């Protein structure tokens, strides 16, 4: 949530910051702003709306500066508006600050400051923290670094902050707790951002800042300290990321590009792990902890949103293959529920961004209680990856579209491999079934390529159904969570109300919604529930509902009943979700486009939910 970028060095700061903000817009896009520092002083420009609107408003302005900070916002405190946009300026006008996170005790700090005569121009918690810092500077007669350190000791909440100080134009000060922050180390210059995407064009050397660390950046110096004012040696890492991976590459939208990347991303995820010739799976994170994992009394999947849906599918896979009881928890509920956690429990935390605040805190709590944390994460070096005891990256590459697509299928591929590896060690799977499933998984990338050929057909379907007010998504077994995921994709991309349900559960309530206007999307590939789901389709048709079905190629029964069918290659039911979800991603995408929605940046959403 919220994207931050900053630069200090010999180049013009504004173009670097503007480009960076565009790359980070997936994190929030209700308003944006920049603060630029040059010999005339500190200039702050802010605008409600997308970064392009800020850019337009700055045409013709003198934007020369060698130090600057920029922000793209996802509102928490205060509606999206010019005055609530970041950067904020302190009361004396000398400091400018950007912030990603939430200051939970801001109300108390605000009251204290108001009593001292501070007047606030915005409704944000950020302006409160900034003036709190200014006030400490004034009272303690100290420099900015010291004031920030003192302030942060009193702050409750999560933050990344970056400050510019008019009196110290060659220094940027940044700090982090609970929100991501990456420093790019160039030659005589430094970059700061919420993720590496604004940085890779200029340098591949990066430092990931940890919680409770303070960074003092000058063009040719980087000092890291903890809040106790002790120096920490920065750990410089080489980024393994190419610029092309974060550009649209000829597609109209990142979401479409990412849907179409799936044959390659799933392949990348399997590559070097799944060895068909030797019938083996190599995953160091699992292998090194195999005793812990195979003897787990219970596995708890902890995640949010689409990643939670991946966890639900994994529940079916792990229980069937490994015979270990699995629970799937919404991280936001799990963290507050005082859950019972035993020493032998294994928590699998699933997250694309690796920064989701609820998932992060949930696993921190579980770790404190003795659980073993295994992270299934996409973003390398992210907070969840770092706090986990062990893990496996999904290797889907940067996912920029706000709606998760390729990260979901990569999560399924990784989770299935983990389950297969444990099952093999535990001997809860026969050799024949193990080899069969390895082959099925290995064939998925090519089958996904085939599913993508449905694109034009689905585009036409989208036109037919785009004006629907509601939709119901139904599936059974492995395809039930796929129905949930299809409904979530439609909701977030097209703003059509959609609900996912287990197909048999429909009779216990949702069937009341069915009339001749309601599209009902069945995820009905050939599996052990096939006959049952055919009965459910008939129940909908008997009530004149419109049936759109994802079916297996060669199924000639369902097309006779359904209004529209999308046929995917046959696959073992355990890996079928990797195929059946793709027509649903495409359907949501094309309906969103047909309705004129901003599919890459749906309203109110943000890619990385770093606030609870
Ligand atoms: C939906 C979507 C969200 C995320 C959720 C968790 O398309 O993208 O529901 O899945 O916010 O995010 P991560 O996986 O980054 O923890």
XYZ file of C-alpha atoms and ligand atoms in Angstrom:
628
model
C 0.000 0.000 0.000
C 1.382 3.337 -1.041
C 4.492 3.490 -3.157
C 7.491 5.556 -2.199
C 10.491 6.623 -4.281
C 13.401 8.886 -3.453
C 16.647 9.931 -5.071
C 19.816 11.754 -4.072
C 22.791 12.202 -6.382
C 24.052 14.135 -9.393
C 21.100 13.425 -11.726
C 17.816 15.260 -12.047
C 15.646 13.737 -9.326
C 12.189 14.470 -10.790
C 12.275 12.224 -13.897
C 13.633 9.334 -11.813
C 10.956 9.803 -9.171
C 8.137 10.205 -11.694
C 9.095 7.022 -13.567
C 9.439 5.216 -10.259
C 5.995 6.345 -9.140
C 4.497 5.002 -12.366
C 6.150 1.647 -11.696
C 4.825 1.638 -8.141
C 1.330 2.776 -8.995
C 0.041 -0.756 -8.487
C 0.557 -0.124 -4.749
C -1.916 2.733 -4.601
C -3.215 5.321 -6.969
C -5.683 7.713 -5.397
C -3.245 10.635 -5.297
C 0.454 11.313 -5.687
C 3.083 13.926 -5.090
C 6.741 14.901 -5.070
C 8.979 17.103 -2.931
C 12.070 18.473 -4.645
C 14.958 20.184 -2.955
C 17.188 22.673 -4.795
C 18.969 25.965 -4.069
C 15.637 27.840 -4.015
C 14.386 25.589 -1.231
C 11.826 22.838 -0.843
C 9.036 22.581 -3.431
C 6.118 20.239 -2.822
C 3.608 19.313 -5.553
C 0.616 17.051 -4.938
C -2.418 15.981 -6.904
C -5.486 13.825 -6.390
C -5.777 11.014 -8.968
C -3.259 8.961 -10.898
C 0.425 9.815 -11.326
C -0.292 10.942 -14.919
C -2.459 13.738 -13.484
C 0.386 14.900 -11.267
C 2.729 14.831 -14.249
C 0.311 16.893 -16.337
C -0.081 19.459 -13.577
C 3.696 19.934 -13.414
C 4.293 20.664 -17.101
C 6.196 23.946 -17.477
C 7.296 24.094 -13.819
C 10.946 24.396 -12.858
C 11.529 20.954 -11.413
C 15.299 21.060 -11.218
C 16.592 19.228 -8.130
C 19.190 16.634 -7.213
C 17.290 15.328 -4.226
C 13.639 14.457 -4.031
C 10.966 12.160 -2.624
C 7.751 10.933 -4.264
C 4.655 9.048 -3.168
C 1.644 7.351 -4.684
C -1.105 6.873 -2.134
C -3.683 4.329 -1.031
C -5.745 6.281 1.480
C -5.970 5.132 5.092
C -6.450 8.342 7.109
C -8.317 10.993 5.176
C -10.093 10.853 1.822
C -8.104 10.999 -1.413
C -7.506 14.708 -2.075
C -4.714 17.139 -2.923
C -4.272 18.124 0.699
C -4.144 14.559 2.030
C -1.677 13.493 -0.675
C 1.986 13.044 0.281
C 4.610 14.478 0.686
C 3.561 16.441 3.749
C 5.433 19.481 4.960
C 6.144 20.221 8.611
C 4.717 23.327 10.244
C 7.916 25.346 9.781
C 8.024 24.285 6.139
C 11.541 22.909 6.387
C 10.835 19.178 6.392
C 8.982 17.083 3.827
C 8.010 13.473 4.442
C 6.446 10.518 2.663
C 5.008 7.590 4.572
C 3.718 4.105 3.856
C 1.874 2.458 6.742
C -0.341 3.472 9.637
C 0.566 5.338 12.815
C -1.884 3.799 15.259
C -1.365 6.275 18.128
C -1.593 9.303 15.841
C -4.712 10.664 17.585
C -2.917 10.927 20.926
C 0.144 12.550 19.328
C -2.093 14.940 17.423
C -3.842 16.096 20.584
C -0.485 16.711 22.263
C 0.709 18.752 19.293
C -2.541 20.697 19.003
C -2.182 21.706 22.635
C 1.184 23.156 21.691
C -0.444 25.171 18.930
C 0.180 22.971 15.898
C -2.442 23.326 13.181
C -2.888 20.515 10.687
C -3.487 21.005 6.993
C -4.472 17.393 6.283
C -6.374 14.547 7.949
C -3.410 12.203 7.782
C -1.461 10.364 10.445
C 1.638 11.208 8.398
C 1.425 14.939 9.022
C 1.078 14.192 12.740
C 4.265 12.123 12.787
C 6.119 14.745 10.764
C 5.193 17.575 13.128
C 5.991 15.352 16.058
C 9.499 14.995 14.623
C 9.755 18.754 14.041
C 8.625 19.386 17.613
C 11.275 17.030 19.025
C 13.930 18.753 16.901
C 12.847 22.104 18.348
C 12.588 21.008 21.979
C 15.706 18.866 22.085
C 17.797 21.179 19.909
C 18.910 18.137 17.957
C 19.453 17.225 14.334
C 16.849 15.478 12.206
C 18.383 12.023 12.575
C 18.214 12.184 16.354
C 14.668 13.578 16.266
C 13.487 10.776 13.983
C 15.003 8.192 16.290
C 13.310 9.656 19.365
C 9.973 9.976 17.541
C 9.998 6.406 16.295
C 10.480 5.070 19.799
C 7.059 6.528 20.653
C 5.277 5.507 17.494
C 2.914 2.540 17.479
C 2.142 1.119 14.057
C 3.812 0.367 10.776
C 5.816 2.685 8.639
C 8.337 3.417 6.036
C 9.176 7.093 6.154
C 11.551 9.172 4.060
C 12.398 12.765 4.949
C 13.947 15.685 3.110
C 15.358 18.534 5.170
C 15.762 21.992 3.651
C 18.692 22.701 5.980
C 20.521 19.501 4.914
C 20.051 19.243 1.177
C 22.652 16.492 0.774
C 20.950 14.010 3.117
C 17.862 11.797 2.995
C 16.684 10.039 6.128
C 14.557 6.899 5.977
C 13.277 4.350 8.459
C 11.265 1.184 8.361
C 9.015 -0.933 10.522
C 6.596 -3.374 8.960
C 6.537 -1.885 5.448
C 9.040 -2.618 2.690
C 12.029 -0.429 1.813
C 14.809 -1.064 -0.680
C 17.888 1.124 -1.183
C 19.578 1.175 -4.589
C 23.306 1.781 -4.346
C 24.691 3.622 -7.394
C 27.992 5.359 -8.112
C 27.781 8.593 -6.132
C 24.003 8.297 -5.875
C 21.321 6.487 -3.910
C 17.766 5.453 -4.656
C 14.995 4.430 -2.281
C 11.764 2.656 -3.115
C 9.043 0.340 -1.841
C 10.293 -2.356 -4.186
C 13.130 -2.734 -6.625
C 11.159 -1.872 -9.782
C 11.971 1.877 -9.792
C 15.629 1.086 -9.122
C 16.713 -1.661 -11.532
C 17.089 0.699 -14.458
C 19.928 2.459 -12.622
C 21.619 -0.127 -10.425
C 21.365 -3.792 -9.518
C 23.033 -3.352 -6.137
C 20.434 -3.123 -3.411
C 20.111 -3.181 0.346
C 16.860 -4.365 1.940
C 16.281 -2.296 5.054
C 15.057 -4.264 8.087
C 12.514 -3.299 10.716
C 13.711 -0.761 13.277
C 16.539 0.408 11.021
C 17.310 3.968 10.052
C 19.098 4.845 6.796
C 21.036 8.061 6.350
C 21.739 8.596 2.675
C 24.079 11.065 1.039
C 25.061 10.870 -2.639
C 28.219 8.934 -1.827
C 27.507 7.522 1.608
C 25.015 5.080 3.084
C 24.814 4.694 6.845
C 22.480 2.167 8.438
C 21.733 2.338 12.146
C 19.351 0.724 14.582
C 17.088 2.814 16.789
C 19.728 2.563 19.521
C 22.059 4.621 17.249
C 24.423 1.703 16.600
C 25.821 1.337 13.106
C 24.886 -1.743 11.077
C 26.909 -2.938 8.094
C 24.662 -2.736 5.013
C 24.289 -6.085 3.247
C 24.468 -5.287 -0.467
C 22.724 -7.825 -2.698
C 22.694 -8.199 -6.482
C 19.211 -8.002 -7.989
C 18.222 -10.832 -10.274
C 15.583 -8.881 -12.193
C 15.451 -7.568 -15.743
C 13.748 -4.358 -16.824
C 11.653 -6.192 -19.450
C 10.001 -8.167 -16.663
C 8.314 -5.049 -15.313
C 7.156 -3.599 -18.641
C 3.996 -4.387 -20.609
C 5.797 -5.957 -23.571
C 3.151 -5.098 -26.173
C 0.095 -6.160 -24.149
C -2.691 -3.667 -23.428
C -2.559 -4.426 -19.725
C -0.209 -6.024 -17.231
C -3.027 -8.364 -16.228
C -3.316 -9.806 -19.740
C 0.461 -10.046 -20.055
C 0.625 -11.889 -16.761
C -2.192 -14.290 -17.698
C -0.331 -15.065 -20.917
C 2.984 -15.512 -19.110
C 1.635 -18.502 -17.187
C 3.032 -21.291 -19.379
C 6.473 -19.780 -18.737
C 6.006 -18.866 -15.093
C 4.740 -22.341 -14.197
C 7.602 -23.816 -16.193
C 10.082 -21.584 -14.327
C 8.558 -22.648 -11.072
C 8.992 -26.352 -11.904
C 12.407 -25.915 -13.529
C 15.320 -27.272 -11.529
C 12.891 -28.828 -9.059
C 10.817 -31.389 -10.864
C 12.999 -34.001 -12.546
C 10.911 -36.310 -14.681
C 13.794 -38.559 -15.695
C 14.730 -39.357 -12.125
C 11.168 -39.098 -10.820
C 12.271 -36.661 -8.136
C 11.586 -33.235 -6.701
C 14.404 -31.054 -5.411
C 13.364 -28.380 -2.955
C 16.056 -27.508 -0.452
C 13.616 -25.755 1.903
C 11.571 -28.943 2.228
C 14.475 -31.376 2.137
C 16.381 -29.585 4.898
C 13.324 -29.679 7.138
C 11.776 -32.917 6.011
C 11.483 -34.442 9.496
C 9.639 -31.382 10.760
C 7.325 -31.310 7.788
C 6.488 -34.988 7.409
C 5.855 -35.397 11.133
C 3.742 -32.250 11.397
C 0.687 -32.952 13.513
C -1.111 -30.300 11.587
C -0.393 -27.904 8.747
C -1.956 -24.473 8.879
C -2.081 -22.458 5.659
C -2.137 -18.741 6.456
C -2.840 -16.214 3.703
C -5.173 -13.535 2.342
C -7.256 -13.161 -0.827
C -6.114 -15.101 -3.839
C -3.247 -16.616 -1.875
C -5.830 -17.911 0.603
C -7.600 -19.623 -2.304
C -4.296 -21.295 -3.223
C -4.145 -22.464 0.397
C -7.643 -23.964 0.126
C -6.659 -26.004 -2.918
C -3.483 -27.047 -1.124
C -5.638 -28.302 1.754
C -7.232 -30.846 -0.572
C -3.840 -31.772 -2.050
C -1.979 -32.149 1.263
C -4.734 -34.079 2.974
C -5.064 -36.468 0.067
C -1.363 -37.010 -0.562
C 0.275 -36.564 2.843
C -2.570 -37.560 5.173
C -1.765 -34.604 7.432
C -4.712 -32.560 8.756
C -4.724 -29.109 7.205
C -6.428 -25.912 8.291
C -6.653 -22.866 6.072
C -6.817 -19.556 7.870
C -7.479 -15.981 6.841
C -4.375 -14.297 8.254
C -6.439 -11.362 9.517
C -8.608 -13.655 11.665
C -5.838 -15.990 12.727
C -3.669 -13.201 14.108
C -6.331 -11.913 16.486
C -8.036 -15.164 17.428
C -5.569 -16.454 19.995
C -5.304 -19.728 18.060
C -4.083 -22.932 19.644
C -0.609 -23.619 18.289
C 1.503 -26.637 19.203
C 5.236 -27.181 18.874
C 4.754 -29.713 16.074
C 2.621 -27.417 13.918
C 3.842 -26.294 10.533
C 2.527 -23.015 9.220
C 2.669 -22.479 5.486
C 2.453 -18.745 4.803
C 1.412 -18.034 1.217
C 1.964 -14.579 -0.217
C 2.762 -13.085 -3.595
C 4.159 -9.830 -2.266
C 5.658 -11.241 0.907
C 4.622 -7.966 2.542
C 0.944 -8.482 3.439
C 0.697 -7.062 6.953
C -1.883 -9.538 8.268
C 0.041 -12.566 7.030
C 3.275 -11.144 8.358
C 1.949 -10.512 11.872
C 0.079 -13.838 11.947
C 3.264 -15.779 11.321
C 5.282 -13.661 13.729
C 2.813 -14.601 16.466
C 2.789 -18.273 15.489
C 6.587 -18.336 15.404
C 6.728 -16.895 18.916
C 4.535 -19.800 20.027
C 6.898 -22.365 18.568
C 5.401 -23.083 15.153
C 7.682 -23.803 12.225
C 7.060 -21.296 9.425
C 7.426 -22.272 5.789
C 7.010 -19.383 3.338
C 5.631 -19.774 -0.170
C 6.420 -16.329 -1.477
C 6.960 -14.676 -4.846
C 8.969 -11.562 -4.061
C 12.541 -12.512 -3.280
C 13.914 -10.930 -0.114
C 10.470 -9.778 1.064
C 9.560 -9.588 4.743
C 7.611 -12.870 4.882
C 10.401 -14.678 3.041
C 12.885 -13.371 5.567
C 10.927 -14.158 8.699
C 10.100 -17.734 7.619
C 12.183 -20.604 8.988
C 12.353 -22.079 5.495
C 10.551 -21.659 2.229
C 10.206 -22.030 -1.503
C 9.946 -19.102 -3.885
C 7.285 -19.256 -6.579
C 9.505 -17.644 -9.250
C 6.571 -16.086 -11.118
C 8.485 -12.844 -11.700
C 7.134 -9.397 -10.835
C 3.330 -9.314 -10.788
C 2.247 -5.752 -11.517
C -1.479 -6.122 -12.322
C -3.311 -5.605 -9.058
C -5.378 -8.767 -9.549
C -3.228 -11.783 -8.898
C -3.055 -14.299 -11.753
C 0.346 -15.834 -12.486
C 1.341 -15.750 -8.820
C -1.701 -17.930 -8.012
C -0.813 -20.694 -10.471
C 2.828 -20.577 -9.374
C 1.684 -20.953 -5.752
C -0.370 -24.012 -6.743
C 2.611 -25.531 -8.555
C 4.925 -25.008 -5.568
C 2.401 -26.260 -3.009
C 1.712 -29.372 -5.085
C 5.439 -30.128 -5.321
C 5.841 -29.705 -1.561
C 2.953 -32.085 -0.918
C 4.338 -34.634 -3.382
C 7.766 -34.469 -1.779
C 6.392 -34.973 1.728
C 4.064 -37.749 0.570
C 6.951 -39.585 -1.082
C 9.064 -39.381 2.096
C 6.106 -40.410 4.259
C 5.190 -43.172 1.856
C 1.586 -42.041 1.812
C 1.568 -42.137 -1.990
C 2.128 -45.125 -4.245
C 5.103 -44.992 -6.605
C 2.735 -45.243 -9.547
C 0.575 -42.308 -8.469
C 3.668 -40.268 -7.609
C 5.167 -40.736 -11.066
C 1.785 -40.100 -12.672
C 1.368 -36.792 -10.801
C 4.916 -35.692 -11.603
C 4.089 -36.199 -15.263
C 0.774 -34.399 -14.922
C 2.486 -31.425 -13.319
C 5.241 -31.450 -15.896
C 2.654 -31.286 -18.697
C 0.835 -28.283 -17.214
C 2.804 -25.477 -18.951
C 1.962 -26.875 -22.418
C -1.672 -27.419 -21.462
C -1.906 -23.847 -20.165
C -0.635 -22.692 -23.558
C -3.566 -24.565 -25.087
C -6.067 -23.013 -22.649
C -4.890 -19.558 -23.686
C -6.129 -20.294 -27.221
C -9.617 -19.744 -25.752
C -8.866 -16.034 -25.469
C -10.877 -14.892 -28.514
C -13.857 -17.087 -27.582
C -13.838 -15.698 -24.046
C -13.617 -12.134 -25.353
C -16.944 -12.727 -27.169
C -18.480 -14.274 -24.053
C -17.430 -11.188 -22.113
C -19.487 -8.959 -24.407
C -22.489 -11.239 -23.886
C -22.326 -11.173 -20.083
C -20.763 -7.786 -19.325
C -24.015 -6.135 -18.248
C -24.868 -8.743 -15.632
C -25.422 -7.342 -12.179
C -24.438 -10.500 -10.299
C -22.832 -13.849 -10.973
C -22.562 -17.129 -9.127
C -19.470 -19.354 -9.403
C -19.807 -23.001 -8.436
C -17.386 -25.904 -8.192
C -16.817 -29.073 -6.210
C -13.695 -30.652 -4.709
C -10.460 -29.231 -6.081
C -12.508 -26.895 -8.256
C -14.473 -25.326 -5.395
C -11.661 -22.893 -4.461
C -11.273 -22.203 -8.192
C -14.897 -21.016 -8.168
C -14.053 -18.702 -5.257
C -11.071 -17.368 -7.168
C -13.118 -16.836 -10.357
C -15.703 -14.851 -8.378
C -13.005 -12.750 -6.703
C -11.401 -11.946 -10.063
C -14.739 -10.832 -11.536
C -15.595 -8.664 -8.517
C -12.296 -6.848 -8.366
C -11.822 -6.287 -12.091
C -15.346 -5.559 -13.333
C -17.156 -4.507 -10.101
C -19.873 -7.090 -10.838
C -21.070 -8.672 -7.626
C -20.050 -12.334 -7.698
C -20.092 -15.154 -5.193
C -18.317 -18.477 -5.174
C -19.877 -21.525 -3.537
C -19.412 -25.257 -3.328
C -21.847 -26.420 -6.011
C -23.800 -28.673 -3.645
C -24.114 -25.922 -1.047
C -26.046 -23.854 -3.580
C -29.263 -25.607 -2.601
C -28.905 -24.304 0.934
C -29.492 -20.678 0.000
C -27.915 -19.158 -3.096
C -30.300 -21.016 -5.405
C -32.873 -18.391 -4.403
C -30.885 -15.918 -6.518
C -31.265 -17.909 -9.712
C -33.469 -16.440 -12.439
C -33.154 -16.019 -16.192
C -30.769 -13.079 -15.734
C -28.208 -14.739 -13.484
C -25.048 -16.164 -15.064
C -23.851 -19.195 -13.148
C -20.274 -20.176 -13.884
C -19.593 -23.863 -13.248
C -16.051 -25.137 -12.881
C -16.882 -28.604 -14.125
C -13.801 -30.319 -15.510
C -13.829 -34.143 -15.507
C -13.128 -35.385 -12.009
C -14.603 -37.661 -9.392
C -17.485 -35.242 -8.860
C -18.435 -34.943 -12.506
C -21.784 -36.693 -12.355
C -22.710 -34.692 -9.273
C -21.909 -31.377 -10.854
C -23.935 -32.276 -13.939
C -26.928 -32.644 -11.596
C -26.168 -29.195 -10.160
C -26.082 -27.725 -13.677
C -29.477 -29.253 -14.356
C -30.823 -27.715 -11.158
C -29.765 -24.292 -12.405
C -31.141 -24.865 -15.903
C -34.449 -25.987 -14.418
C -34.690 -22.498 -12.923
C -33.725 -20.799 -16.176
C -30.295 -19.629 -14.986
C -27.640 -19.012 -17.637
C -24.876 -21.596 -17.377
C -21.302 -20.906 -18.433
C -19.131 -23.957 -17.858
C -15.424 -24.634 -17.758
C -15.271 -28.228 -18.976
C -12.723 -30.795 -20.068
C -12.091 -31.255 -23.772
C -14.106 -34.191 -25.061
C -16.978 -33.653 -22.622
C -20.061 -33.739 -24.803
C -22.635 -33.904 -22.002
C -22.266 -30.453 -20.448
C -22.240 -28.422 -23.702
C -25.729 -29.800 -24.394
C -26.993 -28.235 -21.163
C -24.821 -25.134 -20.785
C -25.386 -21.852 -22.569
C -21.648 -21.492 -23.096
C -18.691 -23.791 -22.495
C -14.943 -23.272 -22.342
C -13.012 -26.512 -22.830
C -9.593 -27.052 -21.282
C -7.299 -30.078 -21.742
C -7.949 -33.037 -19.467
C -5.740 -33.376 -16.403
C -5.687 -35.279 -13.138
C -8.148 -33.574 -10.785
C -5.326 -32.764 -8.365
C -3.640 -30.450 -10.860
C -6.779 -29.425 -12.802
C -7.143 -26.059 -10.963
C -3.961 -24.912 -12.726
C -5.961 -25.118 -15.957
C -9.546 -24.431 -14.921
C -8.704 -21.077 -13.317
C -7.296 -19.598 -16.519
C -10.575 -19.177 -18.468
C -11.952 -17.464 -15.347
C -9.028 -15.033 -15.256
C -9.611 -14.265 -18.939
C -13.362 -13.900 -18.459
C -12.912 -11.379 -15.648
C -10.269 -9.515 -17.643
C -12.361 -9.202 -20.807
C -15.534 -8.249 -18.918
C -13.530 -5.570 -17.081
C -12.133 -4.228 -20.360
C -15.548 -4.368 -22.070
C -16.994 -2.319 -19.204
C -14.213 0.259 -19.515
C -12.717 -0.537 -16.095
C -9.090 0.110 -15.263
C -8.224 -3.575 -14.943
C -4.635 -3.063 -13.834
C -5.657 -0.646 -11.121
C -9.172 -1.484 -9.943
C -10.770 1.134 -7.733
C -10.008 1.046 -3.996
C -7.503 -1.789 -4.308
C -3.758 -1.937 -3.884
C -1.371 -4.686 -4.803
C 0.509 -4.990 -1.591
C -1.651 -4.649 1.502
C 0.865 -3.493 4.072
C -1.731 -2.186 6.498
C -3.994 -4.420 8.537
C -6.602 -10.640 -5.589
C -5.399 -10.259 -4.902
C -5.422 -10.174 -3.421
C -4.123 -10.784 -2.845
C -4.078 -10.575 -1.324
C -2.860 -11.229 -0.711
O -6.437 -10.661 -6.962
O -4.400 -9.989 -5.515
O -6.533 -10.810 -2.898
O -4.073 -12.128 -3.170
O -4.061 -9.212 -1.049
O -1.683 -10.689 -1.213
P -0.308 -11.438 -1.102
O -0.407 -12.691 -1.885
O 0.687 -10.477 -1.689
O -0.063 -11.704 0.349
